[in-house]
Coordinates of C-alpha atoms and ligand atoms in Angstrom, one line a residue:
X1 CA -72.8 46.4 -45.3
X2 CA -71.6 47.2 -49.1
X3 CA -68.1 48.1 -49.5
X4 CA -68.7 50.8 -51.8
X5 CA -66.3 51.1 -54.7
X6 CA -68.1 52.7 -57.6
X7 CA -70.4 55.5 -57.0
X8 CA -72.7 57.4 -60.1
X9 CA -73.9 60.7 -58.9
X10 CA -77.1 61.7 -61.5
X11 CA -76.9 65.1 -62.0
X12 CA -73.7 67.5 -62.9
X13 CA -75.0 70.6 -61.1
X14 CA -74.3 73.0 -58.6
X15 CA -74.4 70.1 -55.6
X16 CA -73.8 66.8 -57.8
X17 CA -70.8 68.2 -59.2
X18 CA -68.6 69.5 -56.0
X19 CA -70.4 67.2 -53.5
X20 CA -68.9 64.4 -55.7
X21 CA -65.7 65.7 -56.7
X22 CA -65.0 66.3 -53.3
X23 CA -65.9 62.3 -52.7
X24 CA -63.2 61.2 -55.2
X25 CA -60.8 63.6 -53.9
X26 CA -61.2 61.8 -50.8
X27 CA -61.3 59.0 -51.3
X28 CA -58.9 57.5 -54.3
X29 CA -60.0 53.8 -54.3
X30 CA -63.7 55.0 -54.8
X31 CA -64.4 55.4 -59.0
X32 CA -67.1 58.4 -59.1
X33 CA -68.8 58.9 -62.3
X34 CA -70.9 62.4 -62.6
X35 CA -73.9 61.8 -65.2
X36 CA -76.3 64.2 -66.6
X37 CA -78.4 64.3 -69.8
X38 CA -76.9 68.0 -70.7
X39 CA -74.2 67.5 -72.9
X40 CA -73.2 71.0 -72.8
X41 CA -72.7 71.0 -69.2
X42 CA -70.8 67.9 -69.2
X43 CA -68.9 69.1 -72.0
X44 CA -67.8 71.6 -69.7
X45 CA -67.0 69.6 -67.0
X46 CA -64.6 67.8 -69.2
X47 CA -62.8 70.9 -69.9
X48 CA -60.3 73.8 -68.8
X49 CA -63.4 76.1 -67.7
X50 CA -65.6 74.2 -65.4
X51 CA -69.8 75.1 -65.9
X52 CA -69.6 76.7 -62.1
X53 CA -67.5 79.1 -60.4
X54 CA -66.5 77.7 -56.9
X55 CA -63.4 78.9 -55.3
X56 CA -61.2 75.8 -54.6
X57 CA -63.5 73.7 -57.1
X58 CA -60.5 73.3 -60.3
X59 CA -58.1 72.1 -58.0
X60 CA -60.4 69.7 -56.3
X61 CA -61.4 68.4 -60.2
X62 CA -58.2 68.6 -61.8
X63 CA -56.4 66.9 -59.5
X64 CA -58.6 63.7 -59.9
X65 CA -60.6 63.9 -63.4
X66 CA -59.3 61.2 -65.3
X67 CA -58.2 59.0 -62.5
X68 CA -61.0 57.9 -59.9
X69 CA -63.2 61.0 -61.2
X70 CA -65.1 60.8 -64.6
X71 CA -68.0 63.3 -66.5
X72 CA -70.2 61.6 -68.8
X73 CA -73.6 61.8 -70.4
X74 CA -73.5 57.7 -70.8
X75 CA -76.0 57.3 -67.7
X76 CA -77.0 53.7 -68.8
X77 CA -73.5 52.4 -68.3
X78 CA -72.4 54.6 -64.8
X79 CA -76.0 53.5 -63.5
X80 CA -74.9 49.6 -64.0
X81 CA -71.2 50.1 -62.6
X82 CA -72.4 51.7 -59.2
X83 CA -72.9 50.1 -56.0
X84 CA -74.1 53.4 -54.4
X85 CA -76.2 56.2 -57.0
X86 CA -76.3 59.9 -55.7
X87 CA -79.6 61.5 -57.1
X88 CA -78.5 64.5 -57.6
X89 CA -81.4 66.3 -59.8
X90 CA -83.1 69.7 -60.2
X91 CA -86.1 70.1 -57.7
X92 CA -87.9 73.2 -58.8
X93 CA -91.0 74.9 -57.9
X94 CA -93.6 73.9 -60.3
X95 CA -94.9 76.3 -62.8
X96 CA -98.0 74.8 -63.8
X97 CA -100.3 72.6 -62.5
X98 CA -101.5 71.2 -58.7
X99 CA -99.4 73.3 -56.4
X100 CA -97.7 75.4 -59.0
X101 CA -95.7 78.2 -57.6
X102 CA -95.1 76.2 -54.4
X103 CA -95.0 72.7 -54.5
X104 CA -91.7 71.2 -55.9
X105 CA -91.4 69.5 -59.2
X106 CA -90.5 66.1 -58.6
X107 CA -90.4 65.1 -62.4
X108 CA -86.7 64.7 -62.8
X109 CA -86.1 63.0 -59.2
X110 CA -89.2 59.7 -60.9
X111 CA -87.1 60.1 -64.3
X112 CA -84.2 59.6 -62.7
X113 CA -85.2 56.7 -60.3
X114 CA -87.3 54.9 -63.5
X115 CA -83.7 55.2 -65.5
X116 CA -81.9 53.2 -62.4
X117 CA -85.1 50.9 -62.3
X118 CA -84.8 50.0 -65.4
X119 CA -81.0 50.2 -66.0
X120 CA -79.6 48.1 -62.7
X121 CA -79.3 44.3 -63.1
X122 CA -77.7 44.4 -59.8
X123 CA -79.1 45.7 -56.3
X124 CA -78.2 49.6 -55.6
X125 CA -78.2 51.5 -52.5
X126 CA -79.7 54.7 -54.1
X127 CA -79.4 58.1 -52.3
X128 CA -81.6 61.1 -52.4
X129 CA -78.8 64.2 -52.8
X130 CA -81.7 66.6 -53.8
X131 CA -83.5 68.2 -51.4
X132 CA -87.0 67.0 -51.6
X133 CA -90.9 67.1 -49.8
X134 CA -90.9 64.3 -46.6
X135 CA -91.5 61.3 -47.7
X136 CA -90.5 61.2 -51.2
X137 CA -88.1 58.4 -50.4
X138 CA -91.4 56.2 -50.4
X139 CA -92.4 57.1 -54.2
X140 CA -88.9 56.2 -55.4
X141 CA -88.9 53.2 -53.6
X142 CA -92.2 52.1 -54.4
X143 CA -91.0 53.0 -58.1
X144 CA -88.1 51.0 -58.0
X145 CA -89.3 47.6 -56.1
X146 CA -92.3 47.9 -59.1
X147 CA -89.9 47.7 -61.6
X148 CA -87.2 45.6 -60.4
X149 CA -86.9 41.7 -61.3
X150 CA -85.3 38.6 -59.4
X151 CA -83.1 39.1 -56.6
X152 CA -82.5 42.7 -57.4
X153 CA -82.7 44.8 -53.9
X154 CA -83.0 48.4 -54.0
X155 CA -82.1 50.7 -50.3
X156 CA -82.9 54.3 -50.5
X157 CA -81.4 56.8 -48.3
X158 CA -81.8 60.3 -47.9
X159 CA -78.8 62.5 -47.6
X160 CA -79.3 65.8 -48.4
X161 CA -76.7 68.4 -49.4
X162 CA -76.2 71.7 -46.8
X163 CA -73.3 73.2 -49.0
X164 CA -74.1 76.2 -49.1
X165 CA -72.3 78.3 -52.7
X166 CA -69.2 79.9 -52.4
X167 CA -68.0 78.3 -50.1
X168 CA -69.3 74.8 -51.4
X169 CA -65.5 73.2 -51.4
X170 CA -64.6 74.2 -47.6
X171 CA -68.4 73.3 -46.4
X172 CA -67.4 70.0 -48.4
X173 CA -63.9 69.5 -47.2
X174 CA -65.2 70.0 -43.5
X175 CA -68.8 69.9 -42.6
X176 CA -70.7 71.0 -39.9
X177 CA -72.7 67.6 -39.9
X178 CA -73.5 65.0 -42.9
X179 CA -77.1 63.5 -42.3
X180 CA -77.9 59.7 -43.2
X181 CA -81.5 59.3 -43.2
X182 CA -82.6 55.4 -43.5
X183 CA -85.6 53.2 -42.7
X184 CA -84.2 51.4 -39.6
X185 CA -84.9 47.7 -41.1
X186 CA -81.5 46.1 -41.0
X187 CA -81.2 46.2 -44.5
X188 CA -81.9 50.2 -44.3
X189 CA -79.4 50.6 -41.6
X190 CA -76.7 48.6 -43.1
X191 CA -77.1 50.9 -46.0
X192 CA -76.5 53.6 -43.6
X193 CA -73.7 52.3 -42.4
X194 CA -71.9 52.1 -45.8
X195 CA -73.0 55.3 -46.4
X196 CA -71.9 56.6 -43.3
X197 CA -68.1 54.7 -43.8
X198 CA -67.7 56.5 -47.8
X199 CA -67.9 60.1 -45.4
X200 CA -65.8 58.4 -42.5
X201 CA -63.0 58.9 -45.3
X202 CA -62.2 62.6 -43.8
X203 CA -65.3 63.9 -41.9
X204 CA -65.2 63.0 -38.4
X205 CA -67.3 60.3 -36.9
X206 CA -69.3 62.7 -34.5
X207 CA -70.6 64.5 -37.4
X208 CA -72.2 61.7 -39.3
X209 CA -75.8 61.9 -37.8
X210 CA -78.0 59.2 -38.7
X211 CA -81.8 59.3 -38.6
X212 CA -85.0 58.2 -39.7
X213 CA -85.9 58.4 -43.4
X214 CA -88.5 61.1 -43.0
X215 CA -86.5 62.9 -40.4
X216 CA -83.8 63.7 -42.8
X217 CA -85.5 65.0 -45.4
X218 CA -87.6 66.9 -42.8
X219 CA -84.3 68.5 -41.4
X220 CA -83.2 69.6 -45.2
X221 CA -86.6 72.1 -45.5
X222 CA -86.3 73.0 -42.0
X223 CA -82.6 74.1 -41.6
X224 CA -83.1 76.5 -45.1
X225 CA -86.6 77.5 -43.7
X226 CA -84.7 78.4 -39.7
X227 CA -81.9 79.9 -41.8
X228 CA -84.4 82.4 -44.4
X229 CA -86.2 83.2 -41.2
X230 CA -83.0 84.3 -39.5
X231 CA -82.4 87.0 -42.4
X232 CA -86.3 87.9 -42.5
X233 CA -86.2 88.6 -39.2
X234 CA -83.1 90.6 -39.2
X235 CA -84.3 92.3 -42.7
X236 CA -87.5 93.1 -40.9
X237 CA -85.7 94.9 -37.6
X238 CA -83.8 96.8 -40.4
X239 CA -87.0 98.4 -41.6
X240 CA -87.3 99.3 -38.0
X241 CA -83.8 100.9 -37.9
X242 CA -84.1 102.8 -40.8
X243 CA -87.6 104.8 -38.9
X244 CA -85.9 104.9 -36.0
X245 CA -82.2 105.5 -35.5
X246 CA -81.2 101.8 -34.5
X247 CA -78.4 100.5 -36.8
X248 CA -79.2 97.6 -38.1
X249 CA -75.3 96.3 -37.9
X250 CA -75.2 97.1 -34.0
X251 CA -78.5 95.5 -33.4
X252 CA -77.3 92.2 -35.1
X253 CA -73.7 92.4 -33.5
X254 CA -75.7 92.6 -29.7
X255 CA -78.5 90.0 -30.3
X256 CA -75.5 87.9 -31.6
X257 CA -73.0 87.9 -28.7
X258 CA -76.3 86.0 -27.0
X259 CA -74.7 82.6 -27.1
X260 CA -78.5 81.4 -27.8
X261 CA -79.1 83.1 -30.6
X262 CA -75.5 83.2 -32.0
X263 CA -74.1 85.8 -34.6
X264 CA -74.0 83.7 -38.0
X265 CA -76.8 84.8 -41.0
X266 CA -77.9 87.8 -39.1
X267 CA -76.7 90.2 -41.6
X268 CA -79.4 92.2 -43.2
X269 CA -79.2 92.5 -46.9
X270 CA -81.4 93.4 -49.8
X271 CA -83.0 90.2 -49.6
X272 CA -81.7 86.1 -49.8
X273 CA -81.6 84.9 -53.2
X274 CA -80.4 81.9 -54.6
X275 CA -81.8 78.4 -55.9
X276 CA -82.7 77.2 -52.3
X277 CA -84.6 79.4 -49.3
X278 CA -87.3 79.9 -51.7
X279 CA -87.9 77.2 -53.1
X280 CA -87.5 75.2 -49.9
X281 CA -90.0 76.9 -47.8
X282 CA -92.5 77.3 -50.0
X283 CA -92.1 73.5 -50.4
X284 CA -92.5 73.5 -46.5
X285 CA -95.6 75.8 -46.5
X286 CA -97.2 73.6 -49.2
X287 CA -96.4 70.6 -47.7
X288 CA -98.2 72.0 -44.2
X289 CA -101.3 73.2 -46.4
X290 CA -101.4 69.5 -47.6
X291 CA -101.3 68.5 -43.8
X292 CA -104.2 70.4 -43.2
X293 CA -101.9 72.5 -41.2
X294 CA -103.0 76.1 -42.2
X295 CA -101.5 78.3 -39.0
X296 CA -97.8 76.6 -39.8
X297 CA -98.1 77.1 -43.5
X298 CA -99.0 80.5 -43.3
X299 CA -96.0 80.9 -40.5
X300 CA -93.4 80.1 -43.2
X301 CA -94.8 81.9 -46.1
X302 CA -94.4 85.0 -44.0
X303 CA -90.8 84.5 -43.9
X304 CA -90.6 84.6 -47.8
X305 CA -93.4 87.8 -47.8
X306 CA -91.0 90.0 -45.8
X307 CA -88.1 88.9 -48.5
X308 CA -90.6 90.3 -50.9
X309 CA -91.5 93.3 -48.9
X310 CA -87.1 94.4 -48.2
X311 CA -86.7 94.1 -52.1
X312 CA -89.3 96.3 -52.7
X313 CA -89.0 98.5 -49.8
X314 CA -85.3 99.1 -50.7
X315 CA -86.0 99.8 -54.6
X316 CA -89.0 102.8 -53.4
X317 CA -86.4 104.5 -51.2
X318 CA -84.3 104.5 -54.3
X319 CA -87.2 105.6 -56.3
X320 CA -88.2 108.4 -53.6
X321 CA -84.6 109.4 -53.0
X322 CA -83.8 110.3 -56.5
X323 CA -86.8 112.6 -56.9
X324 CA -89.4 110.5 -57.0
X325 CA -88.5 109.6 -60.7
X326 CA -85.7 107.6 -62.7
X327 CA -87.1 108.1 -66.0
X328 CA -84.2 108.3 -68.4
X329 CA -81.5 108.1 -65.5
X330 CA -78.6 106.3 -65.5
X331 CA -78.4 103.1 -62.5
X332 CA -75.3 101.7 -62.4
X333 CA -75.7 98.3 -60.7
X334 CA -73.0 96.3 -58.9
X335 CA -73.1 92.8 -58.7
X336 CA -75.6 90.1 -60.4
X337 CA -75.1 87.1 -58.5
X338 CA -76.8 86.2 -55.5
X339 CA -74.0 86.4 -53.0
X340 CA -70.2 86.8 -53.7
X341 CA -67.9 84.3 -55.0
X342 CA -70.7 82.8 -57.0
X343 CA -71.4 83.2 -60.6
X344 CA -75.3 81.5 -60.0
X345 CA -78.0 84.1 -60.3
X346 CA -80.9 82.1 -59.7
X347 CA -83.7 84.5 -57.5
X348 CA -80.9 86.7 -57.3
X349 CA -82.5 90.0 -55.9
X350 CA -80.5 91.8 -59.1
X351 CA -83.4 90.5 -60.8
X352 CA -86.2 92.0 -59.2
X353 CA -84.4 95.2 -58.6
X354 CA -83.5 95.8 -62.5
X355 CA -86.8 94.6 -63.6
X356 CA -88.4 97.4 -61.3
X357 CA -85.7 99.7 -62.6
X358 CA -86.4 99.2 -65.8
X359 CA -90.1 99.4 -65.1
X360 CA -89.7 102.8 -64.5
X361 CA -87.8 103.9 -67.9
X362 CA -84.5 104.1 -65.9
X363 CA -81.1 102.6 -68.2
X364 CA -79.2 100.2 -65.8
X365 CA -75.7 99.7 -66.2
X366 CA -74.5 96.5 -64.5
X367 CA -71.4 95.0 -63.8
X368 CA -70.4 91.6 -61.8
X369 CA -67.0 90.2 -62.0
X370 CA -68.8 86.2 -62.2
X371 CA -71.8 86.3 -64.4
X372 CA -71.8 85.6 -67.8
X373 CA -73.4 87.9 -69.8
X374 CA -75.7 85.9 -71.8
X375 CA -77.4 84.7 -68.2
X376 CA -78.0 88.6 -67.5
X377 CA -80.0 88.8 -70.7
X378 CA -82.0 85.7 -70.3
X379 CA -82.5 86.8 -66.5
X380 CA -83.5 89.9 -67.5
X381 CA -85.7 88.5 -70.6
X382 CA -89.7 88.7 -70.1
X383 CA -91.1 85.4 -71.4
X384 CA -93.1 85.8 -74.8
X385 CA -92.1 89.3 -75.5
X386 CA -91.3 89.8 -79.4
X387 CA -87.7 91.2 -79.7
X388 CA -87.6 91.5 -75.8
X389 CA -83.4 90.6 -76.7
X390 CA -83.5 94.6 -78.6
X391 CA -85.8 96.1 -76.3
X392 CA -83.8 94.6 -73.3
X393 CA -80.4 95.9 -75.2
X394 CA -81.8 99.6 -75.2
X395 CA -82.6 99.4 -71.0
X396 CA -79.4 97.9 -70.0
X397 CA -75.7 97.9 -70.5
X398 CA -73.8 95.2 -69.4
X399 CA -70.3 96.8 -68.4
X400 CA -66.5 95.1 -68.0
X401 CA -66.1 96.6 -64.0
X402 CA -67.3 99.0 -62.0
X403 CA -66.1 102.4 -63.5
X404 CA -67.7 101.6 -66.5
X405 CA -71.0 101.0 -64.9
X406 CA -70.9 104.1 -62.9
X407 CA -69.4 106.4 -65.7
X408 CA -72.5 108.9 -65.9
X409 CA -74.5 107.5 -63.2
X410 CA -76.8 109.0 -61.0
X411 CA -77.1 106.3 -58.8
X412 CA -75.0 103.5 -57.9
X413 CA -76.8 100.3 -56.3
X414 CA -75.0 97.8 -54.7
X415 CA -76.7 94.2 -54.9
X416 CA -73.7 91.7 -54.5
X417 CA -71.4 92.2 -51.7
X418 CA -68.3 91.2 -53.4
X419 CA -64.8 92.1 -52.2
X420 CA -64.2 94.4 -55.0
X421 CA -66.8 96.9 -54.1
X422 CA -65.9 97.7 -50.7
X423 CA -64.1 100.8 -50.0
X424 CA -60.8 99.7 -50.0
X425 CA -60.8 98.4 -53.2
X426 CA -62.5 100.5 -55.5
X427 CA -61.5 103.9 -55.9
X428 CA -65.2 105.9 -54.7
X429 CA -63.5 109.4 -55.1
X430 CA -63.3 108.4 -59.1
X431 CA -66.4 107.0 -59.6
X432 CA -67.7 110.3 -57.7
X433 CA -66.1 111.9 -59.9
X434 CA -67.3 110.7 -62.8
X435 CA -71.1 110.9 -61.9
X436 CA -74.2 113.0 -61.9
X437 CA -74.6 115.6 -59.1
X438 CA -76.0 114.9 -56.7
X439 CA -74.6 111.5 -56.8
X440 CA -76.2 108.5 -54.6
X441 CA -75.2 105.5 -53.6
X442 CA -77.6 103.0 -52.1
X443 CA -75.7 99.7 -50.3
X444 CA -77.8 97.0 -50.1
X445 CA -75.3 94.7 -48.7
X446 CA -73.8 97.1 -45.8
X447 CA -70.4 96.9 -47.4
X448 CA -69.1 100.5 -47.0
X449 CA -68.0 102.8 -44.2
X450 CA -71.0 105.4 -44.6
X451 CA -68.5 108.0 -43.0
X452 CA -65.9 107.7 -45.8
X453 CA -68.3 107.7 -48.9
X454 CA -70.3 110.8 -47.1
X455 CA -66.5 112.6 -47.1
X456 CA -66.0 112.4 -50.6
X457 CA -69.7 114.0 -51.2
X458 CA -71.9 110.8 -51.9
X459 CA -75.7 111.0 -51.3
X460 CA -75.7 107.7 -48.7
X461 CA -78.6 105.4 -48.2
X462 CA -77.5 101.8 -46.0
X463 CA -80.0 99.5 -45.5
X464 CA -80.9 99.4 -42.0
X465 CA -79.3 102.5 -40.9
X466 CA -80.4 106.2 -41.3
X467 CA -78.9 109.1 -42.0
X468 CA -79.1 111.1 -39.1
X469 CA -78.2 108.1 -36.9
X470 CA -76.4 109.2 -33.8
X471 CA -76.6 112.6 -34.3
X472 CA -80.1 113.4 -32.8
Ligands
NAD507 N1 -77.4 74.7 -55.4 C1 -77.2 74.5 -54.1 O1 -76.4 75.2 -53.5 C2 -77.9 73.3 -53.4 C3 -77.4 73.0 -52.1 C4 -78.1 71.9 -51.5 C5 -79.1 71.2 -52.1 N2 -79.5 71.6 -53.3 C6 -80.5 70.7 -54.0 O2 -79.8 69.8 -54.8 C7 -80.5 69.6 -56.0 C8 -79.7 69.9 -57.3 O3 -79.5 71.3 -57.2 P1 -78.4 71.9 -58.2 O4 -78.3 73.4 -57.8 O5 -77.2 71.1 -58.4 O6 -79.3 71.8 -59.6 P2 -78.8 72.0 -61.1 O7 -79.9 72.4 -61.9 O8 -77.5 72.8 -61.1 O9 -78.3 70.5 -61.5 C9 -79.2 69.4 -61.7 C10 -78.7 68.7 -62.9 O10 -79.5 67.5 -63.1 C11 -79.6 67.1 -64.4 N3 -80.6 66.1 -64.6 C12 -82.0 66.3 -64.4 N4 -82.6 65.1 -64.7 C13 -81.6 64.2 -65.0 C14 -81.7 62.8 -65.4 N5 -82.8 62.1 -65.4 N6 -80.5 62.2 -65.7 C15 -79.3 62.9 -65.7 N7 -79.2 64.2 -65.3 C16 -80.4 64.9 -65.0 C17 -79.8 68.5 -65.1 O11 -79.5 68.4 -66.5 C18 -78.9 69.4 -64.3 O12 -77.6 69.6 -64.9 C19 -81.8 70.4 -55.9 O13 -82.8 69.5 -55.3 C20 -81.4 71.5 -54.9 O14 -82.5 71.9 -54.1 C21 -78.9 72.6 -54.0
UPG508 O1 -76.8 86.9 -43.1 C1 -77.1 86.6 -44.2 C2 -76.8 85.4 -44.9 C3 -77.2 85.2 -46.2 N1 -77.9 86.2 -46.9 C4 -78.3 85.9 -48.2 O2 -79.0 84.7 -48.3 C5 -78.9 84.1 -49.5 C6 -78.4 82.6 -49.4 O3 -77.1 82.6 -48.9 P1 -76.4 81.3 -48.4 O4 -77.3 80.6 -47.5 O5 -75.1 81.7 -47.9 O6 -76.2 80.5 -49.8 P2 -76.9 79.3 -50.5 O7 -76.0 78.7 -51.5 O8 -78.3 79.7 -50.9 O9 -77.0 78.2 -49.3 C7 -78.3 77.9 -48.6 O10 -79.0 77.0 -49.4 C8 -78.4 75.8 -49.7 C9 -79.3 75.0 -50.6 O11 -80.3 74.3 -50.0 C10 -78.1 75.0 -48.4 O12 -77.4 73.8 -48.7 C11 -77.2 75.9 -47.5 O13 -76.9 75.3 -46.3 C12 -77.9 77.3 -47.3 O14 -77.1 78.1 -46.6 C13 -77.9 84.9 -50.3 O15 -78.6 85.8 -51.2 C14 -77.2 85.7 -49.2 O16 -76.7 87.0 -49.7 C15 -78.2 87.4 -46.2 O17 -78.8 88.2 -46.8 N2 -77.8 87.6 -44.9

């Protein structure tokens, strides 16, 4: 068993960065250098204003950046210091190419492993952070035993990341469970075990599961695929709710006091976003169609169809609603981001709404308290279009809060359930006030009280709830 002292984590993203700030907040005899080729972004990292929004993130890095916690593009030299490597890369779906749209890019995970390869004059455990297809372990190690000299050893573990953004420093801090995944040789399992000892720093011994190599990264795709399939389901019963009367909240609230089925990521919504459910299951449904597994793969890709079908289903009622036209009418949209207290937009549903909005001549104004301004237009942007940046300008405003965004609206959308829209916080009777007539408001997050907003003379649509609910 190594007693690990130095640890390099490749990759300063959304996971690398907390997951191993939060290691050398823990642990103060452990030197953790975060690495990335993106000087911008490590730039920032060295800085007052950190390249992600995570509540509880500054403290975490303030308090140990220049003592046992360093940012640095010098890879070479973090790579040769380590005992223990986090691979903390980008895994994205490929856009060209075998499997593109589904399959996940593995480019950066072999240039990161040929780097160590070639860097290490020592032996490395190395450790898959970035959630990956099964068995990828294999081409990284088969990667770095063909390139490594002498008496060099290389183990490679799989430990993939569960944070989940937003709440990425408390799911850090105190996890539900941190999985070990290892081939179970003894030198795989010693690996494990110093592994395993790094986390015994603060999270509990009970919740250090340790596994098979192929297990682990198996249980990565499967807990985001079980979690997606959770809100598909629920996003499906709301379309149910919405013909029928049912409310969508109610249902959820009695299927989840069933200690079975539990009352966590039942909430419908406008549809998941984010870098992950996506991604992950369609790496799960290609990975089935590679397994000559058709029935499965065509199981999971349902789950991301009926994400597909709730986006659009929720911007025709808006369409429908408003006259069946929104030519030349004002949206005002609220919130970017994919869920609240992030500033990431990544397959944000905002996206897809706007574009649609935007398809149909309306002018979108958009406000979230998080997201830069800049990553709205590029969101926004339509690959290849000449002066899309001017066109874009015309469609959309990009506001400094609510009011603004609503000022003259005939419709407010809400996309981002963030504390500041919900009733008690923003003032509805002034942005009522302050729109067309009639004015709408569609909540795609079930943030409101339906009664309250009808009271001050808002048209009402919740998702998963109707109108006349109760009253026939
Ligand atoms: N974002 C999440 O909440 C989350 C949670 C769990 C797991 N994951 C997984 O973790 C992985 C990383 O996700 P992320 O959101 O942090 O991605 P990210 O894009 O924010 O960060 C990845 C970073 O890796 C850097 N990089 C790529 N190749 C490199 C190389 N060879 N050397 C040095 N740096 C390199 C990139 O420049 C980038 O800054 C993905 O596989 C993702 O699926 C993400
Ligand atoms: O009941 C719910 C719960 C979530 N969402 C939406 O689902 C998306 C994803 O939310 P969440 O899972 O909270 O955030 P992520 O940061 O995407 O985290 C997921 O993806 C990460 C990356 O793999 C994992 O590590 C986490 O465990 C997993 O929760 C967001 O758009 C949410 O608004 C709902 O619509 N309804």
């Amino acid at each position: 068993m190594v007693d690990v002292k130095s640890i390099c984590c490749i990759g300063a993203g959304y996971v690398g960065g907390p997951t191993c700030a939060v290691i050398a907040y823990k642990c103060h005899n452990i030197k953790v250098t975060i690495v990335d080729l993106n000087q911008a972004r490590i730039d920032a990292w060295n800085s007052d204003k950190l390249p992600i929004y995570e509540p509880g993130l500054e403290e975490v890095v303030f308090d140990r950046r220049g003592k046992n916690l360093f940012f640095t593009t010098d890879v070479d030299a973090a790579i040769e210091e380590a005992d223990l490597i986090f691979v903390s890369v980008n895994t994205p779906t490929k856009k060209t190419g075998m499997g593109a749209g589904m399959a996940a890019d593995l480019a950066y995970i072999e240039g990161a492993t040929r780097r160590i390869a070639e860097v290490a004059t020592r032996s490395k455990i190395v450790v898959e952070k970035s959630t990956v297809p099964c068995r990828t372990a294999e081409s990284m190690r088969t990667i770095l035993e063909a390139n490594s000299t002498g008496s060099i050893h290389f183990d490679i573990l799989s430990n993939p990341e569960f944070l989940a953004e937003g709440t990425a420093i408390k799911d850090l801090l105190n996890p539900d469970r941190v999985l070990i995944g290892a081939l179970q040789t003894p030198e795989g399992i010693s690996a494990q075990k110093s592994l395993a000892a790094v986390y015994q720093n603060w999270v509990p011994e009970d919740r250090v599961i340790t596994t098979n190599l192929w297990s682990s990264e198996l249980s990565k795709l499967a807990a985001n695929a079980l979690l997606a399939q959770r809100i598909s389901s629920i996003n499906a019963l709301s379309a149910i709710c919405e013909a029928t009367g049912a409310d969508v909240d109610e249902v959820a609230y009695a299927c989840g006091r069933d200690s079975r089925l539990g009352s966590k990521f039942l909430k419908a919504s406008v549809g998941f976003g984010g870098s992950c459910f996506q991604k992950d299951i369609l790496n799960l449904v290609y990975l089935s169609q590679q397994l000559n597994l058709p029935e499965v793969a065509d199981y999971w890709q349902q789950v991301v169809i009926m994400n597909e079908y709730q986006k659009k289903r929720f911007v025709r009622k808006i369409i429908s609603t408003l006259f069946n036209t929104i030519t030349n009418k004002r949206i005002a949209v609220l919130g970017f981001a994919f869920k609240k207290d992030t500033g990431d937009t990544r397959e944000s549903a905002a996206i897809t709404l706007i574009k649609d909005f935007i398809d149909e001549n309306a002018h979108v104004a958009i406000y979230d308290p998080k997201v830069e301004h800049e990553q709205i237009y590029m969101d926004l942007a339509e690959p290849g279009v000449v002066d899309n940046r001017k066109q874009l300008e015309k469609r959309i405003s990009i506001c400094a809060d609510a009011y603004e965004a609503c000022k003259g609206a005939d419709a407010v959308v809400i996309v981002t359930e963030w504390d500041e829209f919900k009733s008690d916080q923003l003032d509805y009777q002034r942005i009522y006030d302050n729109m067309h007539k009639p004015a709408f408001l569609f909540d795609g997050r079930l943030l409101l009280d339906a009664a309250q907003i009808r009271a001050i003379g808002f048209k009402v649509h919740i998702i998963g709830k109707n109108e006349l609910a109760g009253t026939a």
